[in-house]
Every structure is written in structure tokens, then in C-alpha cells.
Short mmCIF file of C-alpha atoms in Angstrom, two decimals:
data_model
loop_
_atom_site.label_atom_id
_atom_site.label_comp_id
_atom_site.label_asym_id
_atom_site.label_seq_id
_atom_site.Cartn_x
_atom_site.Cartn_y
_atom_site.Cartn_z
CA MET A 2 12.81 1.94 -7.54
CA SER A 3 13.20 2.90 -3.93
CA MET A 4 14.43 5.79 -1.85
CA GLY A 5 16.56 3.11 -0.21
CA TYR A 6 18.73 3.01 -3.33
CA LEU A 7 19.47 6.73 -3.06
CA VAL A 8 20.87 6.73 0.47
CA GLY A 9 23.30 4.46 2.30
CA GLU A 10 21.95 1.23 3.72
CA SER A 11 22.18 2.42 7.33
CA ALA A 12 21.82 6.15 6.65
CA PRO A 13 18.68 7.80 7.97
CA VAL A 14 16.63 9.89 5.56
CA VAL A 15 16.65 13.14 7.52
CA TRP A 16 15.15 15.48 4.96
CA ARG A 17 13.00 18.54 5.26
CA GLY A 18 10.11 19.31 2.90
CA PRO A 19 12.05 20.77 -0.06
CA MET A 20 14.49 17.84 -0.14
CA VAL A 21 11.63 15.34 0.01
CA MET A 22 9.79 17.14 -2.78
CA LYS A 23 12.91 17.20 -4.98
CA ALA A 24 13.54 13.47 -4.44
CA ILE A 25 9.93 12.64 -5.29
CA GLN A 26 10.11 14.80 -8.40
CA GLN A 27 13.27 12.94 -9.47
CA LEU A 28 11.71 9.53 -8.81
CA LEU A 29 8.57 10.41 -10.74
CA HIS A 30 10.04 12.33 -13.66
CA GLU A 31 13.69 11.30 -14.07
CA VAL A 32 13.54 7.51 -13.66
CA GLY A 33 13.25 5.58 -16.92
CA TRP A 34 10.07 3.73 -16.03
CA GLY A 35 9.52 2.43 -19.54
CA GLY A 36 6.04 1.57 -20.75
CA LEU A 37 4.05 1.22 -17.53
CA ASP A 38 0.41 0.32 -17.31
CA ILE A 39 0.29 0.99 -13.57
CA LEU A 40 2.74 2.65 -11.22
CA VAL A 41 2.21 1.75 -7.57
CA LEU A 42 3.64 4.12 -4.98
CA ASP A 43 4.05 2.66 -1.51
CA LEU A 44 3.92 5.68 0.78
CA PRO A 45 4.65 5.96 4.47
CA PRO A 46 1.65 6.60 6.70
CA GLY A 47 0.75 10.21 7.15
CA THR A 48 -0.46 13.27 5.35
CA GLY A 49 2.70 15.31 4.92
CA ASP A 50 4.90 16.65 2.17
CA THR A 51 5.39 13.28 0.49
CA GLN A 52 1.71 12.57 -0.02
CA LEU A 53 0.80 16.14 -0.95
CA THR A 54 3.66 16.45 -3.44
CA ILE A 55 2.55 13.30 -5.22
CA THR A 56 -1.05 14.49 -5.46
CA GLN A 57 0.23 17.74 -7.00
CA GLN A 58 2.84 16.20 -9.35
CA VAL A 59 0.94 13.22 -10.77
CA ILE A 60 -2.50 12.67 -12.21
CA LEU A 61 -3.68 9.82 -10.02
CA ASP A 62 -6.33 7.28 -10.95
CA GLY A 63 -6.86 6.73 -7.27
CA SER A 64 -5.45 5.62 -3.97
CA VAL A 65 -5.63 2.39 -2.04
CA ILE A 66 -5.50 2.65 1.73
CA VAL A 67 -3.56 -0.15 3.44
CA THR A 68 -3.78 -0.70 7.17
CA THR A 69 -3.52 -3.31 9.85
CA PRO A 70 -6.53 -3.66 12.14
CA HIS A 71 -4.52 -2.16 15.02
CA THR A 72 -6.11 0.91 16.62
CA LEU A 73 -3.21 3.30 15.88
CA ALA A 74 -2.87 2.07 12.30
CA THR A 75 -6.55 2.61 11.59
CA LYS A 76 -6.33 6.14 13.02
CA ASP A 77 -3.49 6.87 10.56
CA ALA A 78 -5.55 5.30 7.78
CA VAL A 79 -8.47 7.64 8.54
CA LYS A 80 -6.11 10.62 8.25
CA GLY A 81 -5.00 9.33 4.85
CA ILE A 82 -8.60 8.83 3.77
CA ASN A 83 -9.49 12.38 4.79
CA MET A 84 -6.41 13.81 3.04
CA PHE A 85 -7.18 12.05 -0.25
CA LYS A 86 -10.79 13.22 -0.02
CA ALA A 87 -9.60 16.81 0.62
CA VAL A 88 -7.38 16.78 -2.49
CA ASN A 89 -10.04 15.06 -4.63
CA VAL A 90 -8.20 11.77 -5.19
CA ASP A 91 -10.56 8.80 -5.55
CA ILE A 92 -10.16 6.11 -2.94
CA LEU A 93 -10.33 2.80 -4.76
CA GLY A 94 -10.63 0.77 -1.60
CA LEU A 95 -8.93 -0.48 1.51
CA VAL A 96 -6.66 -3.47 2.10
CA GLN A 97 -6.14 -5.01 5.50
CA ASN A 98 -2.49 -6.03 5.82
CA MET A 99 -1.17 -8.63 8.28
CA SER A 100 -4.75 -9.58 9.00
CA LEU A 101 -4.33 -13.14 10.16
CA PHE A 102 -1.51 -15.46 11.14
CA THR A 103 -1.99 -19.18 10.65
CA CYS A 104 0.36 -21.23 12.81
CA PRO A 105 2.33 -23.65 10.63
CA HIS A 106 2.40 -26.20 13.46
CA CYS A 107 -1.15 -26.35 14.76
CA ASN A 108 -2.94 -24.51 11.88
CA GLY A 109 -4.66 -22.29 14.43
CA ASP A 110 -5.56 -18.77 13.30
CA THR A 111 -4.51 -15.71 15.31
CA HIS A 112 -5.61 -12.14 14.68
CA VAL A 113 -2.32 -10.59 15.83
CA PHE A 114 -3.41 -6.95 15.43
CA GLY A 115 -7.09 -7.40 16.22
CA SER A 116 -10.16 -8.57 14.35
CA ARG A 117 -11.49 -7.16 11.09
CA GLU A 118 -14.41 -5.43 12.84
CA ARG A 119 -12.55 -2.13 13.30
CA VAL A 120 -11.51 -2.05 9.63
CA GLU A 121 -14.99 -2.98 8.38
CA LYS A 122 -16.50 -0.23 10.55
CA MET A 123 -13.99 2.29 9.14
CA CYS A 124 -14.84 1.25 5.57
CA SER A 125 -18.55 1.61 6.30
CA GLU A 126 -18.16 5.03 7.95
CA HIS A 127 -16.15 6.37 5.00
CA SER A 128 -18.04 4.55 2.22
CA ILE A 129 -14.89 2.71 1.10
CA GLU A 130 -14.88 -0.75 -0.41
CA PHE A 131 -12.99 -3.41 1.49
CA LEU A 132 -10.70 -5.01 -1.13
CA GLY A 133 -9.29 -7.90 0.87
CA ASP A 134 -6.91 -9.29 3.44
CA ILE A 135 -3.18 -9.92 3.17
CA PRO A 136 -2.14 -12.54 5.72
CA LEU A 137 0.82 -12.27 8.06
CA HIS A 138 3.18 -14.89 6.68
CA PRO A 139 6.98 -15.10 6.89
CA ASN A 140 7.34 -16.11 3.23
CA ILE A 141 5.99 -12.74 2.08
CA GLY A 142 8.98 -11.01 3.69
CA ASP A 143 11.38 -13.73 2.58
CA ASP A 144 10.15 -13.47 -1.01
CA ALA A 145 10.63 -9.71 -0.97
CA GLU A 146 14.17 -10.11 0.38
CA LYS A 147 14.91 -12.35 -2.61
CA GLY A 148 13.54 -9.71 -4.98
CA LYS A 149 10.56 -11.80 -6.05
CA PRO A 150 7.05 -10.88 -5.01
CA THR A 151 5.02 -13.73 -3.57
CA VAL A 152 2.83 -13.86 -6.69
CA VAL A 153 5.98 -14.77 -8.67
CA ALA A 154 7.83 -16.83 -6.05
CA GLU A 155 4.83 -18.87 -4.93
CA PRO A 156 2.05 -18.24 -7.49
CA GLU A 157 -0.12 -21.15 -6.30
CA SER A 158 -0.08 -20.11 -2.63
CA GLU A 159 -3.12 -18.79 -0.84
CA ARG A 160 -1.31 -15.52 -0.08
CA ALA A 161 -0.43 -15.01 -3.76
CA GLY A 162 -4.12 -15.47 -4.48
CA ALA A 163 -4.94 -12.74 -1.95
CA PHE A 164 -2.60 -10.29 -3.72
CA LEU A 165 -3.97 -11.21 -7.15
CA ASP A 166 -7.61 -10.89 -6.08
CA ILE A 167 -6.93 -7.43 -4.68
CA ALA A 168 -5.06 -6.40 -7.84
CA LYS A 169 -7.96 -7.60 -10.02
CA SER A 170 -10.40 -5.57 -7.92
CA ILE A 171 -8.28 -2.45 -8.36
CA VAL A 172 -7.79 -2.88 -12.11
CA THR A 173 -11.56 -3.03 -12.62
CA LYS A 174 -11.85 0.37 -10.92
CA ILE A 175 -9.42 2.26 -13.14
CA GLU A 176 -9.57 2.82 -16.85
CA MET A 177 -6.92 0.73 -18.53
CA GLN A 178 -6.60 2.33 -21.93
CA GLU A 179 -4.87 0.76 -24.91
CA ARG A 180 -1.44 2.41 -25.39
#
């Protein structure tokens, strides 16, 4: 489910706090989610109404911080870390997205947004476990466009393995009770 389904394809979402909170409430409580084991919410960066509403409306097992190693992205990530700490939501770990690009022609590796050092330092300073790297690869976006996550579209790929390893790390941190 996505907010993108609720507005026109090219329409901006120009909503103030009460409209955002109402939409989140509808997504959380009025969508027929069925029997879920885990619900993952992909939130925009920041510490505003969206994030606060979710922490007030849902009992969360925890949060996972996702960032690129870029300076501005890590600054936003720190704000998210501090917000989740302030509202007593466990931080299950941190994922570095778009960490490395491997050229398909020469097989050379490029750290497009910077090396992992900044992210590792941030994890150390905030006592957060580093869960893993998601590479920058065009097939990840292409798979999403086709409606199939990489772990389904290309289950044997290295990038699918990265997603699965991170997911396994997260599942071990939350209580999965028999339903």
C-alpha cells in the first residue's frame, strides 16, 4: 500500500499535519492488511508529523534507520535516531543504502556517496548495530518498477542476499510470536 495510490500520479502531496495524520490513520487502521507477521513502513526522512503519528498510533517492535553514507543523509539519520530514542522506540539497527556501485563493464567498485567510515562512526557514537549494505544497482529499481522485489525477481543475486541477510538480522531482534 502506498500514499501514491491515494493521489494522482503527478499530483503533489501538499498536506498539513492533520491531513497527514488522517491519511496515516487510514493506512494503518482501515486497510485490510490480512494476517501480517511484519509490517514495514518506509518513511520519508525527518522527524515530523508522519513519524510522530506512527509512534503514537502503533505499538512498534522497533525502527531501522536507513541512510546513504552522504554527509547530509547521515545528518538526517542522526535526527531520526534521536527522535526514536526520545519517543522510546528501540532502534534495531542501521542499513547503509546505495553503498557501493560495481561497474558492469570493468567490475571496478565506486563508493558514489562516500565510504562506510561516516556510517560506522555514527553507529558507534549512537550504539547502533550496523545491519548491512544495500548496493547501488539498476536492477533493484527495475525490479521494483515491475512490482517484484529483488529477492523475488533475482533470488540468487548478491543484492538479494544483502536484503535477506539484513531481514534475518532484524527478525532475530524482534519477538515473532505464534499467531
